[in-house]
Short mmCIF file of C-alpha atoms and ligand atoms in Angstrom, two decimals:
data_model
loop_
_atom_site.label_atom_id
_atom_site.label_comp_id
_atom_site.label_asym_id
_atom_site.label_seq_id
_atom_site.Cartn_x
_atom_site.Cartn_y
_atom_site.Cartn_z
CA MET D 1288 -29.62 -17.54 -24.20
CA LYS D 1289 -28.46 -14.95 -21.70
CA ILE D 1290 -30.84 -16.35 -19.06
CA ILE D 1291 -29.61 -19.91 -19.66
CA LEU D 1292 -26.03 -18.74 -19.33
CA THR D 1293 -26.81 -16.85 -16.13
CA VAL D 1294 -28.55 -19.88 -14.62
CA ALA D 1295 -25.67 -22.09 -15.70
CA SER D 1296 -23.09 -19.77 -14.21
CA LEU D 1297 -25.10 -19.56 -10.99
CA LEU D 1298 -25.18 -23.35 -10.78
CA VAL D 1299 -21.44 -23.49 -11.36
CA SER D 1300 -20.82 -20.88 -8.71
CA CYS D 1301 -23.01 -22.77 -6.23
CA LEU D 1302 -20.95 -25.88 -6.86
CA VAL D 1303 -17.66 -24.02 -6.72
CA PHE D 1304 -18.50 -22.22 -3.50
CA ALA D 1305 -20.54 -24.97 -1.92
CA GLN D 1306 -21.59 -23.76 1.49
CA VAL D 1307 -20.00 -26.20 3.88
CA PRO D 1308 -21.21 -25.25 7.36
CA PHE D 1309 -18.57 -23.81 9.66
CA ASP D 1310 -17.29 -26.11 12.39
CA THR D 1311 -17.17 -23.21 14.83
CA ASP D 1312 -15.91 -25.05 17.91
CA LYS D 1313 -13.03 -26.70 16.10
CA ASP D 1314 -12.18 -23.48 14.25
CA ALA D 1315 -12.05 -21.58 17.53
CA LEU D 1316 -9.38 -23.98 18.80
CA THR D 1317 -7.32 -23.82 15.62
CA ILE D 1318 -7.44 -20.04 15.54
CA ARG D 1319 -6.38 -19.92 19.17
CA SER D 1320 -3.36 -22.06 18.18
CA ILE D 1321 -2.60 -19.79 15.22
CA PHE D 1322 -2.47 -16.77 17.55
CA ASP D 1323 -0.41 -18.76 20.10
CA THR D 1324 2.09 -19.62 17.38
CA GLY D 1325 2.14 -16.13 15.87
CA LEU D 1326 2.57 -14.37 19.21
CA ALA D 1327 5.04 -16.77 20.79
CA LYS D 1328 7.06 -17.98 17.80
CA GLY D 1329 6.60 -15.36 15.09
CA ASP D 1330 9.71 -14.20 13.25
CA GLY D 1331 8.12 -11.15 11.66
CA TYR D 1332 9.48 -8.59 14.10
CA GLN D 1333 13.09 -9.74 13.54
CA TRP D 1334 12.56 -9.79 9.78
CA LEU D 1335 11.17 -6.29 9.95
CA HIS D 1336 14.19 -5.17 11.98
CA THR D 1337 16.56 -6.34 9.26
CA LEU D 1338 14.43 -4.85 6.47
CA THR D 1339 14.28 -1.44 8.18
CA LYS D 1340 17.43 -1.05 10.26
CA GLY D 1341 19.70 -3.38 8.30
CA ILE D 1342 18.60 -2.40 4.78
CA GLY D 1343 16.52 0.77 5.10
CA GLY D 1344 14.52 2.64 2.43
CA ARG D 1345 13.89 0.36 -0.53
CA LEU D 1346 12.99 2.49 -3.52
CA ALA D 1347 12.40 0.45 -6.69
CA GLY D 1348 15.56 0.16 -8.75
CA SER D 1349 17.86 1.11 -5.84
CA PRO D 1350 20.65 -1.07 -4.36
CA ASN D 1351 18.61 -1.28 -1.12
CA GLY D 1352 15.65 -2.54 -3.14
CA ALA D 1353 17.83 -5.33 -4.55
CA ALA D 1354 19.18 -6.19 -1.08
CA ALA D 1355 15.64 -6.49 0.30
CA ILE D 1356 14.65 -8.87 -2.51
CA GLU D 1357 17.62 -11.12 -1.78
CA TYR D 1358 17.04 -10.99 1.98
CA CYS D 1359 13.37 -11.97 1.74
CA ARG D 1360 14.12 -14.69 -0.79
CA GLN D 1361 16.59 -16.20 1.67
CA MET D 1362 14.25 -15.91 4.67
CA LEU D 1363 11.36 -17.51 2.78
CA ASP D 1364 13.72 -20.32 1.85
CA THR D 1365 14.28 -21.08 5.54
CA ILE D 1366 10.57 -21.87 6.11
CA SER D 1367 10.54 -25.65 6.15
CA MET D 1368 7.13 -26.28 4.57
CA VAL D 1369 7.68 -23.88 1.65
CA ASP D 1370 7.85 -25.85 -1.61
CA THR D 1371 9.12 -23.15 -3.96
CA VAL D 1372 10.69 -19.71 -3.76
CA PHE D 1373 11.23 -17.86 -7.02
CA LEU D 1374 11.75 -14.40 -8.43
CA GLN D 1375 9.52 -12.89 -11.12
CA PRO D 1376 11.54 -10.43 -13.22
CA VAL D 1377 9.86 -7.05 -13.71
CA LEU D 1378 11.08 -3.78 -15.19
CA VAL D 1379 10.56 -0.90 -12.77
CA PRO D 1380 10.83 2.86 -13.18
CA HIS D 1381 14.08 4.17 -11.78
CA TRP D 1382 13.71 7.62 -10.27
CA GLU D 1383 16.28 9.20 -7.99
CA ARG D 1384 15.73 12.08 -5.60
CA GLY D 1385 19.28 13.46 -5.88
CA GLU D 1386 20.45 16.08 -3.41
CA ALA D 1387 18.29 17.20 -0.51
CA GLU D 1388 15.61 19.51 -1.83
CA GLN D 1389 15.55 23.19 -0.86
CA VAL D 1390 12.27 25.04 -0.56
CA ARG D 1391 11.89 28.45 1.08
CA ILE D 1392 9.66 31.47 1.24
CA VAL D 1393 11.73 34.40 -0.03
CA ASN D 1394 11.51 38.07 0.87
CA SER D 1395 8.05 37.78 2.39
CA ALA D 1396 6.65 41.16 3.50
CA GLN D 1397 5.66 39.52 6.77
CA ILE D 1398 8.49 37.13 7.67
CA GLY D 1399 11.36 37.70 5.25
CA THR D 1400 13.00 34.46 4.12
CA GLN D 1401 12.20 31.12 5.75
CA ASP D 1402 13.05 27.50 4.92
CA LEU D 1403 10.18 25.05 4.52
CA HIS D 1404 10.26 21.31 5.34
CA ALA D 1405 9.92 19.65 1.95
CA PHE D 1406 10.43 16.47 -0.05
CA ALA D 1407 10.29 16.18 -3.82
CA LEU D 1408 7.47 13.92 -4.98
CA GLY D 1409 8.40 10.68 -6.74
CA GLY D 1410 8.33 11.50 -10.45
CA SER D 1411 9.20 15.16 -9.90
CA ALA D 1412 11.51 16.87 -12.37
CA ALA D 1413 14.68 18.73 -11.41
CA THR D 1414 14.69 22.51 -11.25
CA PRO D 1415 17.42 24.39 -13.12
CA GLN D 1416 20.71 23.98 -11.24
CA GLN D 1417 20.39 27.39 -9.59
CA GLY D 1418 16.80 26.62 -8.53
CA LEU D 1419 13.73 28.62 -9.45
CA VAL D 1420 11.65 31.36 -7.86
CA GLY D 1421 8.01 32.06 -8.56
CA GLU D 1422 4.85 33.64 -7.22
CA VAL D 1423 2.55 31.27 -5.37
CA ILE D 1424 -1.13 30.72 -6.11
CA GLU D 1425 -3.03 28.68 -3.51
CA VAL D 1426 -5.71 26.27 -4.72
CA LYS D 1427 -7.89 23.67 -3.04
CA SER D 1428 -8.53 21.31 -5.94
CA LEU D 1429 -7.70 20.26 -9.48
CA ALA D 1430 -10.87 22.07 -10.55
CA ASP D 1431 -9.44 25.31 -9.14
CA VAL D 1432 -6.39 24.85 -11.38
CA GLN D 1433 -8.61 24.35 -14.45
CA ALA D 1434 -10.59 27.46 -13.52
CA LEU D 1435 -7.40 29.53 -13.33
CA GLY D 1436 -6.52 28.54 -16.91
CA ASP D 1437 -3.85 30.84 -18.37
CA LYS D 1438 -3.15 32.46 -14.99
CA VAL D 1439 -1.28 29.27 -14.00
CA LYS D 1440 1.48 29.99 -16.52
CA GLY D 1441 4.82 30.76 -14.87
CA LYS D 1442 3.41 30.40 -11.35
CA ILE D 1443 3.98 27.97 -8.49
CA ILE D 1444 0.69 26.28 -7.68
CA PHE D 1445 0.14 25.38 -4.03
CA PHE D 1446 -2.43 22.63 -3.31
CA ASN D 1447 -3.73 23.08 0.21
CA ARG D 1448 -6.90 21.04 0.76
CA PRO D 1449 -6.38 19.19 4.08
CA MET D 1450 -7.36 15.60 4.68
CA ASP D 1451 -10.78 15.58 6.34
CA PRO D 1452 -10.31 14.99 10.10
CA LEU D 1453 -13.97 14.00 10.52
CA GLN D 1454 -13.52 10.74 8.61
CA ILE D 1455 -13.31 7.82 11.05
CA ASN D 1456 -11.34 5.65 8.63
CA THR D 1457 -8.30 7.77 7.77
CA PHE D 1458 -7.88 5.96 4.44
CA ASN D 1459 -11.09 7.64 3.30
CA ALA D 1460 -9.63 11.03 4.25
CA TYR D 1461 -6.49 10.16 2.29
CA GLY D 1462 -8.48 8.92 -0.69
CA ASN D 1463 -10.42 12.18 -0.82
CA ALA D 1464 -7.30 14.38 -0.76
CA VAL D 1465 -4.58 12.47 -2.59
CA ASP D 1466 -5.64 13.55 -6.10
CA GLN D 1467 -3.84 16.82 -5.34
CA ARG D 1468 -0.52 14.99 -4.99
CA ALA D 1469 -1.07 12.22 -7.55
CA SER D 1470 -2.51 14.32 -10.40
CA GLY D 1471 -2.20 17.98 -9.36
CA PRO D 1472 1.33 18.57 -10.71
CA ASN D 1473 0.32 17.03 -14.06
CA GLU D 1474 -2.60 19.48 -14.40
CA CYS D 1475 -0.27 22.35 -13.51
CA ALA D 1476 2.33 21.19 -16.04
CA LYS D 1477 -0.27 21.11 -18.83
CA LEU D 1478 -1.09 24.77 -18.14
CA GLY D 1479 2.54 25.91 -18.03
CA ALA D 1480 3.10 26.21 -14.27
CA LEU D 1481 6.66 26.62 -13.06
CA ALA D 1482 6.29 24.08 -10.24
CA ALA D 1483 3.75 22.54 -7.86
CA VAL D 1484 3.75 22.46 -4.07
CA VAL D 1485 1.42 20.09 -2.22
CA ARG D 1486 0.33 20.07 1.41
CA SER D 1487 1.52 16.77 2.92
CA MET D 1488 -1.03 13.98 3.09
CA THR D 1489 -1.40 13.61 6.84
CA LEU D 1490 -3.91 14.51 9.53
CA SER D 1491 -1.11 15.58 11.87
CA LEU D 1492 -0.06 19.19 12.15
CA ASP D 1493 3.71 18.85 12.28
CA GLU D 1494 6.97 19.53 10.48
CA PHE D 1495 7.32 16.22 8.61
CA PRO D 1496 6.96 16.44 4.85
CA HIS D 1497 5.34 13.34 3.29
CA THR D 1498 6.48 12.32 -0.17
CA GLY D 1499 4.56 10.06 -2.57
CA GLY D 1500 4.13 9.38 -6.23
CA THR D 1501 2.94 11.92 -8.76
CA ARG D 1502 2.08 11.00 -12.34
CA PHE D 1503 2.61 12.96 -15.52
CA GLU D 1504 0.66 11.94 -18.60
CA GLU D 1505 2.45 10.71 -21.68
CA GLY D 1506 3.58 13.79 -23.60
CA VAL D 1507 3.37 16.15 -20.61
CA LYS D 1508 6.78 17.48 -19.58
CA PRO D 1509 7.23 16.86 -15.83
CA ILE D 1510 7.72 19.92 -13.63
CA PRO D 1511 9.31 20.13 -10.18
CA ALA D 1512 6.77 19.02 -7.56
CA VAL D 1513 7.31 18.99 -3.81
CA ALA D 1514 5.33 18.24 -0.66
CA ILE D 1515 5.69 20.61 2.29
CA SER D 1516 4.82 19.83 5.92
CA THR D 1517 1.33 20.64 7.15
CA SER D 1518 2.63 23.30 9.56
CA ASP D 1519 4.47 24.98 6.66
CA ALA D 1520 1.32 24.73 4.53
CA GLU D 1521 -0.62 26.52 7.27
CA LEU D 1522 2.05 29.21 7.49
CA LEU D 1523 2.17 29.76 3.74
CA SER D 1524 -1.61 29.96 3.53
CA THR D 1525 -1.76 32.48 6.38
CA LEU D 1526 0.87 34.65 4.71
CA LEU D 1527 -0.95 34.45 1.37
CA SER D 1528 -4.17 35.67 2.97
CA THR D 1529 -2.66 39.14 3.39
CA ALA D 1530 0.11 39.49 0.79
CA PRO D 1531 1.54 37.77 -2.30
CA GLN D 1532 4.38 35.33 -1.60
CA ARG D 1533 7.27 34.00 -3.65
CA ILE D 1534 9.06 30.74 -3.01
CA PHE D 1535 12.38 29.28 -4.08
CA ILE D 1536 12.62 25.60 -5.03
CA LYS D 1537 15.70 23.57 -5.86
CA THR D 1538 15.45 19.86 -6.72
CA SER D 1539 17.84 17.60 -8.58
CA CYS D 1540 15.65 14.54 -9.24
CA GLN D 1541 16.35 12.30 -12.19
CA ARG D 1542 14.30 9.76 -14.11
CA LEU D 1543 16.75 7.13 -15.36
CA ALA D 1544 16.22 4.13 -17.63
CA ASP D 1545 13.91 1.42 -16.28
CA LYS D 1546 15.66 -1.20 -14.18
CA LEU D 1547 15.28 -4.93 -13.72
CA SER D 1548 13.71 -5.83 -10.39
CA TYR D 1549 11.70 -8.76 -9.06
CA ASN D 1550 8.56 -9.86 -7.29
CA VAL D 1551 9.55 -12.37 -4.63
CA VAL D 1552 7.20 -15.38 -4.63
CA ALA D 1553 7.09 -18.33 -2.23
CA GLN D 1554 4.44 -20.98 -1.88
CA ILE D 1555 3.20 -24.01 -0.02
CA ASN D 1556 1.55 -26.27 -2.55
CA GLY D 1557 -2.02 -27.35 -1.91
CA THR D 1558 -2.79 -31.00 -1.12
CA VAL D 1559 -6.30 -31.13 -2.64
CA GLU D 1560 -6.53 -28.36 -5.23
CA PRO D 1561 -2.96 -27.20 -5.86
CA ASP D 1562 -4.08 -25.34 -8.99
CA ARG D 1563 -6.20 -22.92 -6.98
CA ILE D 1564 -4.06 -20.24 -5.46
CA ILE D 1565 -4.56 -18.10 -2.39
CA VAL D 1566 -2.32 -15.04 -2.62
CA VAL D 1567 -1.19 -13.09 0.41
CA GLY D 1568 1.09 -10.15 -0.24
CA GLY D 1569 2.50 -6.73 0.41
CA HIS D 1570 4.98 -4.51 -1.41
CA LEU D 1571 8.69 -4.76 -0.78
CA ASP D 1572 9.62 -1.35 -2.14
CA SER D 1573 9.29 1.76 -0.02
CA TRP D 1574 10.16 5.42 -0.31
CA ASP D 1575 13.79 6.43 0.06
CA VAL D 1576 13.20 8.98 2.84
CA ASN D 1577 12.44 6.47 5.59
CA GLU D 1578 12.79 2.82 6.59
CA GLY D 1579 9.47 1.74 5.09
CA ALA D 1580 8.44 0.15 8.39
CA HIS D 1581 4.65 0.49 8.34
CA ASP D 1582 4.60 1.07 4.56
CA ASP D 1583 5.01 -1.69 3.75
CA GLY D 1584 7.61 -3.60 5.71
CA ALA D 1585 4.77 -4.66 8.01
CA GLY D 1586 2.74 -6.06 5.11
CA VAL D 1587 5.79 -7.89 3.80
CA VAL D 1588 6.46 -9.68 7.08
CA HIS D 1589 2.72 -10.30 7.65
CA SER D 1590 2.66 -12.16 4.33
CA MET D 1591 5.84 -14.12 5.07
CA GLU D 1592 4.45 -15.03 8.50
CA VAL D 1593 1.40 -16.72 6.96
CA LEU D 1594 3.68 -19.37 5.41
CA ASN D 1595 5.79 -19.41 8.56
CA ILE D 1596 2.85 -20.05 10.91
CA PHE D 1597 1.35 -22.73 8.65
CA SER D 1598 4.76 -24.36 8.60
CA LYS D 1599 5.35 -24.13 12.35
CA MET D 1600 1.91 -25.64 13.01
CA GLY D 1601 2.34 -28.30 10.34
CA ILE D 1602 -0.88 -27.29 8.58
CA ARG D 1603 -0.85 -28.55 5.00
CA PRO D 1604 -3.27 -26.32 3.06
CA LYS D 1605 -5.78 -27.75 0.58
CA HIS D 1606 -5.11 -24.94 -1.89
CA THR D 1607 -1.74 -23.47 -2.79
CA ILE D 1608 -0.85 -20.57 -0.51
CA ARG D 1609 1.42 -18.11 -2.20
CA CYS D 1610 3.22 -15.20 -0.58
CA VAL D 1611 3.97 -12.43 -3.09
CA LEU D 1612 6.24 -9.51 -2.22
CA PHE D 1613 5.49 -7.03 -4.97
CA ALA D 1614 8.04 -4.73 -6.58
CA ASN D 1615 7.46 -1.04 -7.21
CA GLU D 1616 4.08 -0.22 -5.68
CA GLU D 1617 5.10 3.28 -4.73
CA ASN D 1618 6.05 4.75 -8.05
CA GLY D 1619 4.37 2.71 -10.72
CA LEU D 1620 2.73 -0.58 -9.59
CA ALA D 1621 4.93 -2.48 -12.07
CA GLY D 1622 5.16 -5.55 -9.79
CA GLY D 1623 1.41 -5.91 -9.35
CA LYS D 1624 0.75 -5.44 -13.05
CA GLU D 1625 3.40 -7.99 -14.03
CA TYR D 1626 2.06 -10.54 -11.53
CA ALA D 1627 -1.47 -10.26 -12.94
CA LYS D 1628 -0.21 -10.41 -16.54
CA LEU D 1629 1.76 -13.61 -15.87
CA ALA D 1630 -1.18 -15.15 -13.99
CA LEU D 1631 -3.39 -14.52 -17.02
CA GLU D 1632 -0.82 -15.89 -19.48
CA LYS D 1633 -0.34 -19.04 -17.43
CA GLY D 1634 -4.09 -19.47 -16.89
CA GLU D 1635 -3.62 -19.51 -13.12
CA LYS D 1636 -6.76 -19.69 -11.01
CA HIS D 1637 -6.83 -17.59 -7.87
CA LEU D 1638 -9.33 -18.28 -5.12
CA VAL D 1639 -8.57 -14.96 -3.42
CA ALA D 1640 -5.78 -12.41 -3.20
CA LEU D 1641 -5.22 -10.62 0.10
CA GLU D 1642 -3.01 -7.60 0.59
CA SER D 1643 -1.60 -6.05 3.73
CA ASP D 1644 -0.62 -2.46 2.96
CA SER D 1645 -2.22 -0.45 5.75
CA GLY D 1646 0.48 -0.69 8.37
CA GLY D 1647 1.43 -2.91 11.27
CA PHE D 1648 -1.18 -1.64 13.70
CA THR D 1649 -3.74 -3.56 15.79
CA PRO D 1650 -5.88 -5.73 13.51
CA ARG D 1651 -9.50 -4.62 13.24
CA GLY D 1652 -11.03 -6.25 10.16
CA PHE D 1653 -10.92 -7.13 6.52
CA SER D 1654 -12.53 -5.63 3.44
CA ILE D 1655 -13.76 -7.62 0.47
CA ASP D 1656 -13.74 -6.34 -3.07
CA GLY D 1657 -13.71 -7.48 -6.70
CA GLY D 1658 -14.51 -11.08 -7.54
CA ASP D 1659 -17.26 -12.30 -9.80
CA GLU D 1660 -20.46 -10.26 -9.53
CA THR D 1661 -22.63 -13.40 -9.74
CA THR D 1662 -21.05 -14.90 -6.61
CA PHE D 1663 -19.86 -11.80 -4.76
CA LEU D 1664 -22.82 -11.34 -2.45
CA ALA D 1665 -22.98 -15.00 -1.42
CA ARG D 1666 -19.26 -15.05 -0.73
CA TYR D 1667 -19.40 -11.74 1.11
CA LYS D 1668 -22.15 -13.10 3.37
CA ARG D 1669 -20.01 -16.15 4.18
CA PHE D 1670 -17.09 -13.87 5.08
CA LYS D 1671 -19.42 -11.81 7.31
CA LEU D 1672 -20.07 -14.96 9.35
CA LEU D 1673 -16.37 -15.09 10.21
CA GLU D 1674 -16.72 -11.94 12.31
CA ALA D 1675 -18.02 -14.11 15.16
CA ILE D 1676 -15.04 -16.49 14.94
CA LEU D 1677 -12.46 -13.68 14.84
CA SER D 1678 -14.03 -11.23 17.29
CA PRO D 1679 -12.26 -12.63 20.39
CA TYR D 1680 -9.09 -11.22 18.83
CA GLY D 1681 -10.49 -7.74 18.27
CA ILE D 1682 -11.18 -8.37 14.58
CA ASP D 1683 -14.82 -7.59 14.30
CA PHE D 1684 -15.68 -6.37 10.85
CA VAL D 1685 -15.76 -7.55 7.28
CA SER D 1686 -16.65 -4.63 5.04
CA LYS D 1687 -16.80 -3.81 1.34
CA GLU D 1688 -14.27 -0.93 1.36
CA GLY D 1689 -11.60 -1.74 -1.22
CA SER D 1690 -8.57 -4.03 -1.00
CA GLY D 1691 -5.00 -3.21 -2.07
CA ALA D 1692 -3.10 -1.57 -4.92
CA ASP D 1693 -0.78 -4.47 -5.82
CA ILE D 1694 -3.58 -7.01 -6.12
CA SER D 1695 -5.92 -4.63 -7.99
CA PRO D 1696 -4.56 -5.66 -11.45
CA LEU D 1697 -6.15 -9.10 -10.75
CA ARG D 1698 -9.59 -7.47 -10.76
CA PRO D 1699 -10.28 -8.10 -14.49
CA GLN D 1700 -9.64 -11.80 -13.81
CA LYS D 1701 -12.51 -11.61 -11.31
CA VAL D 1702 -10.33 -12.63 -8.38
CA LEU D 1703 -11.89 -11.89 -4.99
CA LEU D 1704 -9.68 -9.21 -3.44
CA ILE D 1705 -9.23 -8.72 0.29
CA GLY D 1706 -7.63 -5.87 2.21
CA PHE D 1707 -6.28 -6.32 5.73
CA ARG D 1708 -7.62 -3.45 7.86
CA PRO D 1709 -5.65 -2.63 10.98
CA ASP D 1710 -6.48 0.40 13.10
CA SER D 1711 -6.02 3.40 10.80
CA GLN D 1712 -5.72 6.30 13.25
CA ARG D 1713 -1.93 6.69 13.29
CA TYR D 1714 -1.01 5.35 9.84
CA PHE D 1715 -0.86 8.71 8.08
CA ASP D 1716 1.29 10.22 10.84
CA TYR D 1717 4.14 8.16 9.33
CA HIS D 1718 3.08 7.30 5.78
CA HIS D 1719 5.82 8.38 3.30
CA ALA D 1720 7.48 10.56 5.97
CA ALA D 1721 10.95 10.23 7.50
CA SER D 1722 9.23 9.05 10.68
CA ASP D 1723 8.12 5.69 9.21
CA THR D 1724 10.80 3.81 11.11
CA PHE D 1725 11.09 0.48 12.95
CA ASP D 1726 10.47 2.00 16.39
CA LYS D 1727 6.97 3.07 15.28
CA VAL D 1728 5.92 -0.57 14.89
CA ASN D 1729 4.71 -2.29 18.05
CA LYS D 1730 5.80 -5.92 18.19
CA ARG D 1731 2.54 -7.25 19.61
CA GLU D 1732 0.40 -5.31 17.17
CA LEU D 1733 2.54 -6.56 14.27
CA LEU D 1734 2.30 -10.20 15.37
CA MET D 1735 -1.43 -9.87 16.11
CA GLY D 1736 -1.84 -8.68 12.52
CA ALA D 1737 0.13 -11.62 11.14
CA SER D 1738 -1.92 -14.03 13.25
CA ALA D 1739 -5.18 -12.42 12.12
CA ILE D 1740 -4.26 -12.70 8.45
CA THR D 1741 -3.10 -16.30 8.90
CA SER D 1742 -6.41 -17.12 10.61
CA LEU D 1743 -8.41 -15.70 7.72
CA ILE D 1744 -6.26 -17.51 5.15
CA TYR D 1745 -6.71 -20.73 7.12
CA LEU D 1746 -10.50 -20.37 7.03
CA ILE D 1747 -10.52 -19.41 3.34
CA ASP D 1748 -8.49 -22.51 2.58
CA LYS D 1749 -10.51 -24.83 4.79
CA TYR D 1750 -13.93 -23.77 3.50
CA THR D 1751 -12.92 -22.69 -0.03
CA LEU D 1752 -14.33 -19.23 0.68
ZN1 ZN H 13 2.19 0.96 0.73
#
């Protein structure tokens, strides 16, 4: 029975993803026109200017977050070929940073008292109003915390494992270090730590603290958790190598009741198979400490530009192309989860979902992930063939390295997931730091990215990839 089913499903998949040969010459001309349109007539840079300079940081549940939703809804509505723009209601966690955090080394035998550059992590608790002081224990991993056991009680645990500079793709370096920020404070809280301090997730050695989400398990009482700059982490570690250190922390963060927010959705209906949807998206929320330019204002305008370029070129897609600007990626993923839940409830069929959440840098490639295991390899091979078509634009790889957080809840529905992969070398200089501002985004690089994504979406639609 199992064999019959497997053969049957293989036959179905062959029919579904029938391998129409690529019309390479014609595609080359169309893709040239897509880049011409994107580079000469793209609106993404102006949209990004308003999102960053006009609105600013867009933390989920904040007034800025609501303003960004309304702004993007209106802009998507101006794209002539767009058939529908709508908002998907979603409840998002509402966390507020409160007053500027204070973190300092106090009465150090070597340097006396010195302020550190710090941001509270999203999800951090407040300290008592007068702040707290505790002795610091440096660790390199969550396993180190477990090994300390009872010794963690009443201490401030300092996570100081740097991102690995030898990784070529900086996202791998981030992925291998971020457990300290995402889960470290929770492990500390379970063992009775006073607070947690995390080395900022960046390869740069500088004074910018980088915030980010931290998660506490159900039933674990959150503790204050802050990120300090890499230069301060180096200093603290050096001091600890010769004498014990105490630090003072004062935060006034608050977790308030969940708030109503929205995913912003706009689509151009397909002419041949309108029921099969191609999603292209990014997340509209950002941290409150910056303008959310690369993370993920760039991905938002990339996604809007796909509909814009199709519209400007008068390309009517065969499948429905849907731009989704997700709510609340940074501190909860509520928007992505709600989108997938509604898709399942409505029985929507997605051909692919693509996310741009790696910054507005020069486009380099795409990564393919998820999908149905019986068809994945065949589809992946077809995508690999696109490298030749896209390489004149500097996009020369299709890999199998993940996709995007907001689209990941579609994985159980076996949707093929795609991540846009721009050059990664500078992304973590700005990620979640005050320096992620409009001026860090290069107009040409941004529009090249939008054109690259539009080209891939065009080919996916044309060949039902
Ligand atoms: Zn992001």
